[in-house]
Amino acid sequence: MLEKNYNPKDFEEKIYEKWETSGAFQPDMRSDKDAFSIVIPPPNVTGVLHMGHALDDTLQDILIRYNRMLGKKVLWQPGTDHAGIATQMVVERNLAKEGLTRHDLGREEFVKRVWKWKEQSGGTICRQLRRLGASCDWSRERFTMDEGLSHAVRKIFVSLYKDGLIYKAKKLVNWDPALETAVSDLEVVQKETVGKMYYYKYPLENNPNEFIHIATTRPETMFGDTAVAVSKDNKKLAHLIGQNCIIPIINRVIPIIADDHADPEKGTGAVKITPAHDFNDFEVGKRHNLPMINILNADATLNENTPYAGMTTQEARIKTLETLEQLGLIDKIEDHPMVIPYGDRSGVVIEPYMTDQWFVDAPKLAVEARRAVTDGEMEFVPATYEKTYFEWMNNIQPWCISRQLWWGHQMPIWYGPDDTIFCEENEELAQKEADKHYGKHVELRRETDVLDTWFSSGLWAFSTFGWPEQTQYLKTFYPTSVLVTGFDIIFFWVARMMMMSMYMMKRVPFKKCYIHGLVRDEQGRKMSKSKGNTVDPMETIEKYGADALRFFMAASETQGRDINLSDSRIQGYRNFATKLWNAARFCEMNECYSVKNFDINSAKLAINKWIIAKAKEATEAVTDNLNNYRFSEAANAIYQFTWGTFCDWYIELTKPVFYGENATEIEETRAVAAWVLDRILIVLHPFMPFITAELWNNLTARNIDIIKANWPLTEKINNADKYEIDWAVDFISAIRSLRSAMNLPAAAKLTAYVKSSNEDLALISKQQKMICTLARLETVESLANKEITQDMAQTASHEAVIYIPLKGVIDFDAERARLNKELETLNKNLDGYARKLGNESFVAKAPAAVVAEERRRQTEAMENKARVEEALARIANF
RNA sequence: GGAGAAUUAGCUCAGCCGGUUAGAGCGCUCGCCUCACACGCGAGAGGUCAGCAGUUCGAGUCUGCUAUUCUCCACCA
């Protein structure tokens, strides 16, 4: 017996546990069916589930469960990411509480600490994914720093290095002074701020009373200046080119050079060039062979190349300005809107900084990655995201992959005594190569840098399957079927996976890439911890159940658009689950599952043929929409069928049967009701796995788990017939409408007389009992020779005109108002039809079927109009 | 500066290949505790599909322009 109330907490976790322990999420590797696979976007190992995951993983689980029910060999590969910077930061913060830094511990000890932290607080997110119902094959869970995945990292690194696609270079990079590491372009966020523009002047070398005026937002960098640039087209300043000027305070002489980087329209037209601390200046410096003077320490304090060693840039800026002021060199200071780069993790200002770093030749790798999308080997859904992808790929810069961190994959690079580089998969091999190279045994020094986190996640689509081993899983599931992820990591991850996979595997990592939007708060604002507007999915699940949250995500997901979280909608889907629960209880109470071996094609009752037809349509709609990644349409199709068709109509239609005495009819209706409910459970299962499983298990004994139930597509249904009940539904609705408009008490039993074709009358007489029950009529019969009287309210459904005597209680004003409104609508429509059909071009050019349909509507509306006018005339004097 | 997207009911949004009277949920109004369900049932109100022009027999849907909003990328003189 089902509980009276739907209580997801009673069963959701239990059901999941049973699935997991029974291996229900594992693919049958002996099956010869098609494979379907997804690799999960690996969450940070120490992270917690947020609404973005809830969306992302719900969509994946829907696809996974759907394909599993289609009978495919399905694998959802789970795992987590070591998240280099993020994780190291957390552990360092914890250390700071003990008053320690990582340097106090030393590298080895620190890394041990991180592993310990991972053991302690890792795994939370995987437990939460289980709570959401994600049917991942946890027996295959991977971590980007597992031995196997680390091996893959080293192997591909060596390969890229030997192919000349990884190189070391001394370049300006984005430097995070808090973390003291380089970061990639993508890890820098630009923020609008109002800063100051400082105008001041440098004296000329051979005439200290003359000056060249410059403008800068960062005066403290002047100690790194190695030139001042002026455009040769700058008529006012060009004469200074070739002269030298003097950097005040330090009195260093630098040349005034000609370079088009100096825009005559901007600032003063003359730009100080600081090649070691500005990306543009760096290029200028290279063009003119300028010295590059580094003025910063790794923590962004000024170094001994400046007079203000040890000061922060802010302190140095103030000091510099004070000194310039004393020297009388400042022209003016203005407010200046500008953008300043911040580290997306550390939140501090990023400094362009000159260091030795390692780079991946992304522009070369991008060629194949781009081609694969151009040639349709990988398709974005929605397709418009390929523009974003191409835009970035076409302007791609070398990818800085080295990080001066301790947590991550240490680069497989060893240096010989003279800094010769040996890049091998392990130390032994490197040693062997080195010994060969030097002709004797030498001591090697390993590169201390680790790799950008995204380097290892770039391999995720094949490293998780055991690559470089040619495993059965790799052969079966690579390339994966689809990647589901947010647009915010197209560059970080999708693009990198494409590049790495095309390089190493020569095949795309996934055939499709489904991109979804962001989950925002109720007001459409981005959710963030600092704003305090985040909603914890676990709390939502606690409140409404995982199924309600999942269904909300699916029903809201319309190809790539952001989703505004809505408590009332989630609650609505919990109500939907309750509705289904109660419908199941109705079936249980009426012993629907007691009938065995009923052939669905032998159903004879009109209501049963009707619901079978509707169920078939709904299934096809869900299937079609899922095949095209239209999640909201798929969810809505099953929602509308379950609630609007099955509960609102079919269950009501079965009541006259169940409460009647015809055993054959009861038997048939029981069987069909059970059959339809089963279809609902199956088709709804990918969206709401828990309630569907709970009902599936409790309604009757089953020989198969719902997770592996066959998707009901292939069923042969050949006795579907919608006409009769569709007609009756409209007929009943018309009477209900009239009752409501005439303010008739719900309990009042009425008589209805109908004027219509013999077919309609036959249908009514056949469905007499059902119509009377649902429309609350005493009886419904043919108008025949009965006289139409003034106390009859009149309405119509299709061509049937319905008369209901109101025995003196008719409210003539209400009836007139109702009829007039109907008339108004009819007139409006008739105008439209007349206009269209009066248009010769329409009649000549539109398809015949469209024209015929238009004519039919016109005729019908004209008949209805005559009917309504007649009724109005009849009561005109009251 | 470069690129992309959006504008439909009070609110949040669907609307696929152009073809009925443009849909849903929430909210609102009226009537109902009808033996599955008040987390419910029945019936309603509510829209110049941002504006203008164009293509077409026919435009919410296709094209162009305008207005407004948003997102991404680039940008420290």
mmCIF file of C-alpha atoms in Angstrom, chain A residues 182-459:
data_model
loop_
_atom_site.group_PDB
_atom_site.id
_atom_site.type_symbol
_atom_site.label_atom_id
_atom_site.label_comp_id
_atom_site.label_asym_id
_atom_site.label_seq_id
_atom_site.Cartn_x
_atom_site.Cartn_y
_atom_site.Cartn_z
ATOM 1 C CA ALA A 182 52.030 32.967 -13.373
ATOM 2 C CA VAL A 183 48.434 32.559 -14.482
ATOM 3 C CA SER A 184 46.898 32.254 -17.935
ATOM 4 C CA ASP A 185 45.016 35.020 -19.736
ATOM 5 C CA LEU A 186 41.758 33.312 -18.880
ATOM 6 C CA GLU A 187 42.442 33.447 -15.175
ATOM 7 C CA VAL A 188 42.576 37.229 -15.252
ATOM 8 C CA VAL A 189 39.406 39.240 -14.920
ATOM 9 C CA GLN A 190 39.272 42.862 -15.963
ATOM 10 C CA LYS A 191 37.415 45.225 -13.681
ATOM 11 C CA GLU A 192 36.292 48.746 -14.436
ATOM 12 C CA THR A 193 37.607 51.331 -11.998
ATOM 13 C CA VAL A 194 38.119 55.061 -11.866
ATOM 14 C CA GLY A 195 41.836 55.617 -11.470
ATOM 15 C CA LYS A 196 44.002 58.616 -12.112
ATOM 16 C CA MET A 197 45.947 59.722 -15.093
ATOM 17 C CA TYR A 198 49.169 61.403 -14.060
ATOM 18 C CA TYR A 199 50.724 63.955 -16.402
ATOM 19 C CA TYR A 200 54.328 64.845 -15.748
ATOM 20 C CA LYS A 201 57.512 65.626 -17.637
ATOM 21 C CA TYR A 202 60.994 64.302 -18.209
ATOM 22 C CA PRO A 203 63.765 66.848 -18.859
ATOM 23 C CA LEU A 204 65.694 66.526 -22.092
ATOM 24 C CA GLU A 205 69.303 65.468 -21.745
ATOM 25 C CA ASN A 206 70.922 68.275 -23.730
ATOM 26 C CA ASN A 207 68.548 70.966 -22.575
ATOM 27 C CA PRO A 208 67.303 70.355 -19.033
ATOM 28 C CA ASN A 209 64.980 73.326 -19.268
ATOM 29 C CA GLU A 210 63.001 71.658 -21.971
ATOM 30 C CA PHE A 211 60.779 68.702 -21.296
ATOM 31 C CA ILE A 212 58.934 65.902 -22.887
ATOM 32 C CA HIS A 213 55.471 65.574 -21.352
ATOM 33 C CA ILE A 214 54.139 62.142 -20.718
ATOM 34 C CA ALA A 215 51.011 60.623 -19.197
ATOM 35 C CA THR A 216 50.679 57.414 -17.235
ATOM 36 C CA THR A 217 48.382 55.653 -14.821
ATOM 37 C CA ARG A 218 51.300 53.999 -13.058
ATOM 38 C CA PRO A 219 53.995 56.571 -12.230
ATOM 39 C CA GLU A 220 55.936 54.152 -10.024
ATOM 40 C CA THR A 221 56.895 52.120 -13.050
ATOM 41 C CA MET A 222 59.069 54.969 -14.337
ATOM 42 C CA PHE A 223 62.099 53.319 -12.792
ATOM 43 C CA GLY A 224 61.695 50.582 -15.336
ATOM 44 C CA ASP A 225 61.400 52.939 -18.283
ATOM 45 C CA THR A 226 63.924 52.372 -21.025
ATOM 46 C CA ALA A 227 62.560 54.789 -23.616
ATOM 47 C CA VAL A 228 59.896 57.329 -24.404
ATOM 48 C CA ALA A 229 58.023 56.701 -27.637
ATOM 49 C CA VAL A 230 56.552 59.248 -30.003
ATOM 50 C CA SER A 231 54.837 58.631 -33.292
ATOM 51 C CA LYS A 232 56.870 59.845 -36.249
ATOM 52 C CA ASP A 233 53.629 61.294 -37.624
ATOM 53 C CA ASN A 234 53.200 63.439 -34.532
ATOM 54 C CA LYS A 235 54.017 66.855 -35.940
ATOM 55 C CA LYS A 236 54.351 68.509 -32.564
ATOM 56 C CA LEU A 237 56.708 65.996 -31.053
ATOM 57 C CA ALA A 238 58.495 64.296 -33.936
ATOM 58 C CA HIS A 239 61.425 66.681 -33.669
ATOM 59 C CA LEU A 240 62.301 65.124 -30.305
ATOM 60 C CA ILE A 241 62.861 61.708 -31.799
ATOM 61 C CA GLY A 242 66.488 60.745 -31.517
ATOM 62 C CA GLN A 243 67.129 62.932 -28.523
ATOM 63 C CA ASN A 244 67.494 61.572 -25.001
ATOM 64 C CA CYS A 245 65.613 62.447 -21.895
ATOM 65 C CA ILE A 246 66.295 61.906 -18.225
ATOM 66 C CA ILE A 247 64.180 59.879 -15.838
ATOM 67 C CA PRO A 248 63.850 62.137 -12.823
ATOM 68 C CA ILE A 249 64.688 60.932 -9.299
ATOM 69 C CA ILE A 250 67.085 58.305 -10.617
ATOM 70 C CA ASN A 251 68.503 60.507 -13.377
ATOM 71 C CA ARG A 252 68.877 57.706 -15.878
ATOM 72 C CA VAL A 253 69.164 58.691 -19.537
ATOM 73 C CA ILE A 254 66.808 57.033 -21.995
ATOM 74 C CA PRO A 255 66.181 57.585 -25.697
ATOM 75 C CA ILE A 256 63.154 59.116 -27.327
ATOM 76 C CA ILE A 257 62.194 56.711 -30.053
ATOM 77 C CA ALA A 258 59.761 56.615 -32.943
ATOM 78 C CA ASP A 259 56.991 54.059 -32.601
ATOM 79 C CA ASP A 260 53.409 53.984 -33.784
ATOM 80 C CA HIS A 261 52.316 52.547 -30.481
ATOM 81 C CA ALA A 262 52.328 56.192 -29.346
ATOM 82 C CA ASP A 263 48.986 57.513 -30.492
ATOM 83 C CA PRO A 264 49.177 61.298 -31.048
ATOM 84 C CA GLU A 265 45.548 61.561 -29.967
ATOM 85 C CA LYS A 266 45.995 59.874 -26.613
ATOM 86 C CA GLY A 267 47.540 61.314 -23.484
ATOM 87 C CA THR A 268 50.285 63.733 -24.395
ATOM 88 C CA GLY A 269 51.258 61.840 -27.505
ATOM 89 C CA ALA A 270 54.424 60.637 -25.819
ATOM 90 C CA VAL A 271 54.450 57.303 -23.984
ATOM 91 C CA LYS A 272 56.962 56.130 -21.449
ATOM 92 C CA ILE A 273 58.065 52.618 -22.358
ATOM 93 C CA THR A 274 58.394 50.084 -19.540
ATOM 94 C CA PRO A 275 59.040 46.835 -21.404
ATOM 95 C CA ALA A 276 59.226 44.615 -18.359
ATOM 96 C CA HIS A 277 55.892 45.726 -16.945
ATOM 97 C CA ASP A 278 53.471 46.343 -19.749
ATOM 98 C CA PHE A 279 52.370 44.071 -22.558
ATOM 99 C CA ASN A 280 52.336 46.785 -25.201
ATOM 100 C CA ASP A 281 55.621 48.225 -24.025
ATOM 101 C CA PHE A 282 57.110 44.766 -24.133
ATOM 102 C CA GLU A 283 56.366 44.606 -27.851
ATOM 103 C CA VAL A 284 57.806 48.072 -28.370
ATOM 104 C CA GLY A 285 60.891 47.041 -26.415
ATOM 105 C CA LYS A 286 61.379 44.008 -28.615
ATOM 106 C CA ARG A 287 61.023 46.099 -31.777
ATOM 107 C CA HIS A 288 63.652 48.549 -30.626
ATOM 108 C CA ASN A 289 65.885 46.197 -28.742
ATOM 109 C CA LEU A 290 65.408 48.115 -25.532
ATOM 110 C CA PRO A 291 66.751 46.858 -22.222
ATOM 111 C CA MET A 292 64.109 45.313 -19.999
ATOM 112 C CA ILE A 293 64.434 46.393 -16.426
ATOM 113 C CA ASN A 294 62.503 44.436 -13.863
ATOM 114 C CA ILE A 295 61.532 46.645 -10.943
ATOM 115 C CA LEU A 296 59.364 44.247 -8.943
ATOM 116 C CA ASN A 297 59.855 41.392 -6.556
ATOM 117 C CA ALA A 298 57.636 38.335 -6.836
ATOM 118 C CA ASP A 299 55.267 39.783 -4.253
ATOM 119 C CA ALA A 300 54.958 42.999 -6.279
ATOM 120 C CA THR A 301 57.006 45.113 -3.917
ATOM 121 C CA LEU A 302 59.628 47.251 -5.616
ATOM 122 C CA ASN A 303 63.093 45.780 -5.908
ATOM 123 C CA GLU A 304 66.598 47.185 -5.673
ATOM 124 C CA ASN A 305 66.459 48.485 -9.244
ATOM 125 C CA THR A 306 64.423 51.335 -7.772
ATOM 126 C CA PRO A 307 65.043 53.856 -5.045
ATOM 127 C CA TYR A 308 62.008 52.581 -3.191
ATOM 128 C CA ALA A 309 62.936 48.933 -2.710
ATOM 129 C CA GLY A 310 60.582 47.102 -0.382
ATOM 130 C CA MET A 311 57.641 49.434 -0.864
ATOM 131 C CA THR A 312 54.383 48.206 -2.313
ATOM 132 C CA THR A 313 53.377 49.692 -5.641
ATOM 133 C CA GLN A 314 50.847 51.887 -3.861
ATOM 134 C CA GLU A 315 53.416 53.205 -1.408
ATOM 135 C CA ALA A 316 55.927 53.715 -4.176
ATOM 136 C CA ARG A 317 53.352 55.546 -6.248
ATOM 137 C CA ILE A 318 52.678 58.050 -3.486
ATOM 138 C CA LYS A 319 56.376 58.487 -2.825
ATOM 139 C CA THR A 320 57.146 58.951 -6.510
ATOM 140 C CA LEU A 321 54.437 61.575 -6.910
ATOM 141 C CA GLU A 322 55.599 63.439 -3.833
ATOM 142 C CA THR A 323 59.115 63.561 -5.147
ATOM 143 C CA LEU A 324 58.036 64.622 -8.632
ATOM 144 C CA GLU A 325 55.941 67.357 -7.041
ATOM 145 C CA GLN A 326 58.951 68.613 -5.116
ATOM 146 C CA LEU A 327 60.903 68.642 -8.344
ATOM 147 C CA GLY A 328 58.121 70.639 -9.956
ATOM 148 C CA LEU A 329 57.650 68.112 -12.722
ATOM 149 C CA ILE A 330 53.948 67.305 -12.368
ATOM 150 C CA ASP A 331 51.677 68.919 -14.940
ATOM 151 C CA LYS A 332 48.316 67.679 -13.756
ATOM 152 C CA ILE A 333 46.402 64.745 -12.361
ATOM 153 C CA GLU A 334 43.021 63.737 -13.752
ATOM 154 C CA ASP A 335 40.410 61.123 -12.950
ATOM 155 C CA HIS A 336 40.608 58.393 -15.496
ATOM 156 C CA PRO A 337 38.249 55.472 -16.052
ATOM 157 C CA MET A 338 40.204 52.315 -16.728
ATOM 158 C CA VAL A 339 40.200 48.595 -16.374
ATOM 159 C CA ILE A 340 42.511 46.834 -13.990
ATOM 160 C CA PRO A 341 43.322 43.132 -14.135
ATOM 161 C CA TYR A 342 42.632 40.995 -11.099
ATOM 162 C CA GLY A 343 43.401 37.348 -10.400
ATOM 163 C CA ASP A 344 40.121 35.460 -10.577
ATOM 164 C CA ARG A 345 41.164 33.293 -7.620
ATOM 165 C CA SER A 346 43.279 35.545 -5.445
ATOM 166 C CA GLY A 347 41.444 38.768 -6.163
ATOM 167 C CA VAL A 348 44.625 40.846 -6.192
ATOM 168 C CA VAL A 349 45.909 43.069 -8.967
ATOM 169 C CA ILE A 350 47.755 41.104 -11.591
ATOM 170 C CA GLU A 351 51.169 42.410 -12.638
ATOM 171 C CA PRO A 352 52.747 41.846 -16.023
ATOM 172 C CA TYR A 353 55.984 40.225 -14.936
ATOM 173 C CA MET A 354 59.050 39.001 -16.740
ATOM 174 C CA THR A 355 59.819 35.377 -15.949
ATOM 175 C CA ASP A 356 60.784 32.062 -17.458
ATOM 176 C CA GLN A 357 57.593 30.170 -18.184
ATOM 177 C CA TRP A 358 56.398 27.208 -20.198
ATOM 178 C CA PHE A 359 53.968 27.607 -23.049
ATOM 179 C CA VAL A 360 51.835 25.384 -25.216
ATOM 180 C CA ASP A 361 51.782 26.407 -28.841
ATOM 181 C CA ALA A 362 48.023 26.846 -28.800
ATOM 182 C CA PRO A 363 47.838 28.557 -32.191
ATOM 183 C CA LYS A 364 49.169 25.372 -33.804
ATOM 184 C CA LEU A 365 46.955 23.032 -31.811
ATOM 185 C CA ALA A 366 43.966 25.211 -32.599
ATOM 186 C CA VAL A 367 44.168 24.386 -36.296
ATOM 187 C CA GLU A 368 42.839 20.842 -35.963
ATOM 188 C CA ALA A 369 40.515 21.779 -33.129
ATOM 189 C CA ARG A 370 38.937 24.366 -35.369
ATOM 190 C CA ARG A 371 38.752 22.079 -38.372
ATOM 191 C CA ALA A 372 36.921 19.390 -36.423
ATOM 192 C CA VAL A 373 34.126 21.850 -35.695
ATOM 193 C CA THR A 374 34.117 23.312 -39.206
ATOM 194 C CA ASP A 375 33.775 19.817 -40.613
ATOM 195 C CA GLY A 376 31.015 18.920 -38.198
ATOM 196 C CA GLU A 377 32.927 16.211 -36.360
ATOM 197 C CA MET A 378 31.942 18.061 -33.229
ATOM 198 C CA GLU A 379 28.730 20.048 -33.088
ATOM 199 C CA PHE A 380 27.721 22.666 -30.609
ATOM 200 C CA VAL A 381 24.152 22.655 -29.355
ATOM 201 C CA PRO A 382 22.885 25.326 -29.681
ATOM 202 C CA ALA A 383 24.915 25.888 -32.815
ATOM 203 C CA THR A 384 25.421 29.560 -32.155
ATOM 204 C CA TYR A 385 28.130 28.748 -29.617
ATOM 205 C CA GLU A 386 30.436 27.674 -32.384
ATOM 206 C CA LYS A 387 30.817 31.371 -33.165
ATOM 207 C CA THR A 388 32.130 31.965 -29.665
ATOM 208 C CA TYR A 389 34.460 29.022 -30.092
ATOM 209 C CA PHE A 390 35.812 30.160 -33.444
ATOM 210 C CA GLU A 391 36.166 33.721 -32.266
ATOM 211 C CA TRP A 392 38.481 32.604 -29.519
ATOM 212 C CA MET A 393 40.289 29.949 -31.512
ATOM 213 C CA ASN A 394 41.049 32.446 -34.258
ATOM 214 C CA ASN A 395 42.687 34.836 -31.812
ATOM 215 C CA ILE A 396 44.285 32.285 -29.577
ATOM 216 C CA GLN A 397 47.531 33.127 -27.790
ATOM 217 C CA PRO A 398 50.228 30.782 -26.526
ATOM 218 C CA TRP A 399 48.952 29.087 -23.399
ATOM 219 C CA CYS A 400 51.069 29.632 -20.300
ATOM 220 C CA ILE A 401 50.936 26.251 -18.567
ATOM 221 C CA SER A 402 53.545 26.615 -15.830
ATOM 222 C CA ARG A 403 52.476 27.544 -12.331
ATOM 223 C CA GLN A 404 54.807 28.315 -9.485
ATOM 224 C CA LEU A 405 52.680 26.261 -7.147
ATOM 225 C CA TRP A 406 53.263 23.057 -5.278
ATOM 226 C CA TRP A 407 49.916 21.345 -5.714
ATOM 227 C CA GLY A 408 49.580 19.912 -9.152
ATOM 228 C CA HIS A 409 51.384 17.842 -11.762
ATOM 229 C CA GLN A 410 55.081 18.615 -11.518
ATOM 230 C CA MET A 411 56.409 19.074 -15.012
ATOM 231 C CA PRO A 412 58.405 16.126 -16.401
ATOM 232 C CA ILE A 413 61.416 18.297 -17.049
ATOM 233 C CA TRP A 414 64.925 17.784 -15.749
ATOM 234 C CA TYR A 415 67.897 20.104 -16.122
ATOM 235 C CA GLY A 416 71.480 19.018 -16.557
ATOM 236 C CA PRO A 417 74.399 20.863 -14.976
ATOM 237 C CA ASP A 418 74.505 23.338 -17.874
ATOM 238 C CA ASP A 419 70.721 23.695 -17.907
ATOM 239 C CA THR A 420 70.232 21.396 -20.866
ATOM 240 C CA ILE A 421 66.627 20.258 -20.784
ATOM 241 C CA PHE A 422 65.636 16.594 -20.625
ATOM 242 C CA CYS A 423 61.956 15.957 -21.023
ATOM 243 C CA GLU A 424 61.002 12.361 -20.301
ATOM 244 C CA GLU A 425 58.138 10.469 -18.732
ATOM 245 C CA ASN A 426 60.111 9.739 -15.589
ATOM 246 C CA GLU A 427 63.342 10.497 -13.834
ATOM 247 C CA GLU A 428 64.999 7.228 -14.825
ATOM 248 C CA LEU A 429 64.565 7.917 -18.508
ATOM 249 C CA ALA A 430 65.703 11.503 -18.099
ATOM 250 C CA GLN A 431 68.792 10.322 -16.238
ATOM 251 C CA LYS A 432 69.564 7.844 -18.980
ATOM 252 C CA GLU A 433 69.275 10.497 -21.651
ATOM 253 C CA ALA A 434 71.331 12.933 -19.634
ATOM 254 C CA ASP A 435 74.094 10.433 -18.964
ATOM 255 C CA LYS A 436 74.186 9.652 -22.673
ATOM 256 C CA HIS A 437 74.273 13.353 -23.512
ATOM 257 C CA TYR A 438 77.111 14.197 -21.166
ATOM 258 C CA GLY A 439 78.935 10.913 -21.599
ATOM 259 C CA LYS A 440 79.039 10.458 -17.844
ATOM 260 C CA HIS A 441 76.713 10.341 -14.864
ATOM 261 C CA VAL A 442 75.437 13.762 -13.914
ATOM 262 C CA GLU A 443 73.184 15.144 -11.236
ATOM 263 C CA LEU A 444 69.811 16.300 -12.546
ATOM 264 C CA ARG A 445 67.600 18.988 -11.155
ATOM 265 C CA ARG A 446 63.867 18.707 -11.669
ATOM 266 C CA GLU A 447 61.763 21.633 -12.823
ATOM 267 C CA THR A 448 59.812 22.808 -9.808
ATOM 268 C CA ASP A 449 56.851 24.276 -11.686
ATOM 269 C CA VAL A 450 53.570 22.436 -11.852
ATOM 270 C CA LEU A 451 51.053 22.444 -14.665
ATOM 271 C CA ASP A 452 47.939 24.541 -15.039
ATOM 272 C CA THR A 453 44.978 22.528 -13.766
ATOM 273 C CA TRP A 454 43.326 22.706 -17.155
ATOM 274 C CA PHE A 455 46.188 20.799 -18.709
ATOM 275 C CA SER A 456 45.104 17.584 -17.019
ATOM 276 C CA SER A 457 41.402 18.266 -17.377
ATOM 277 C CA GLY A 458 42.087 18.761 -21.077
ATOM 278 C CA LEU A 459 42.832 15.040 -21.246
#
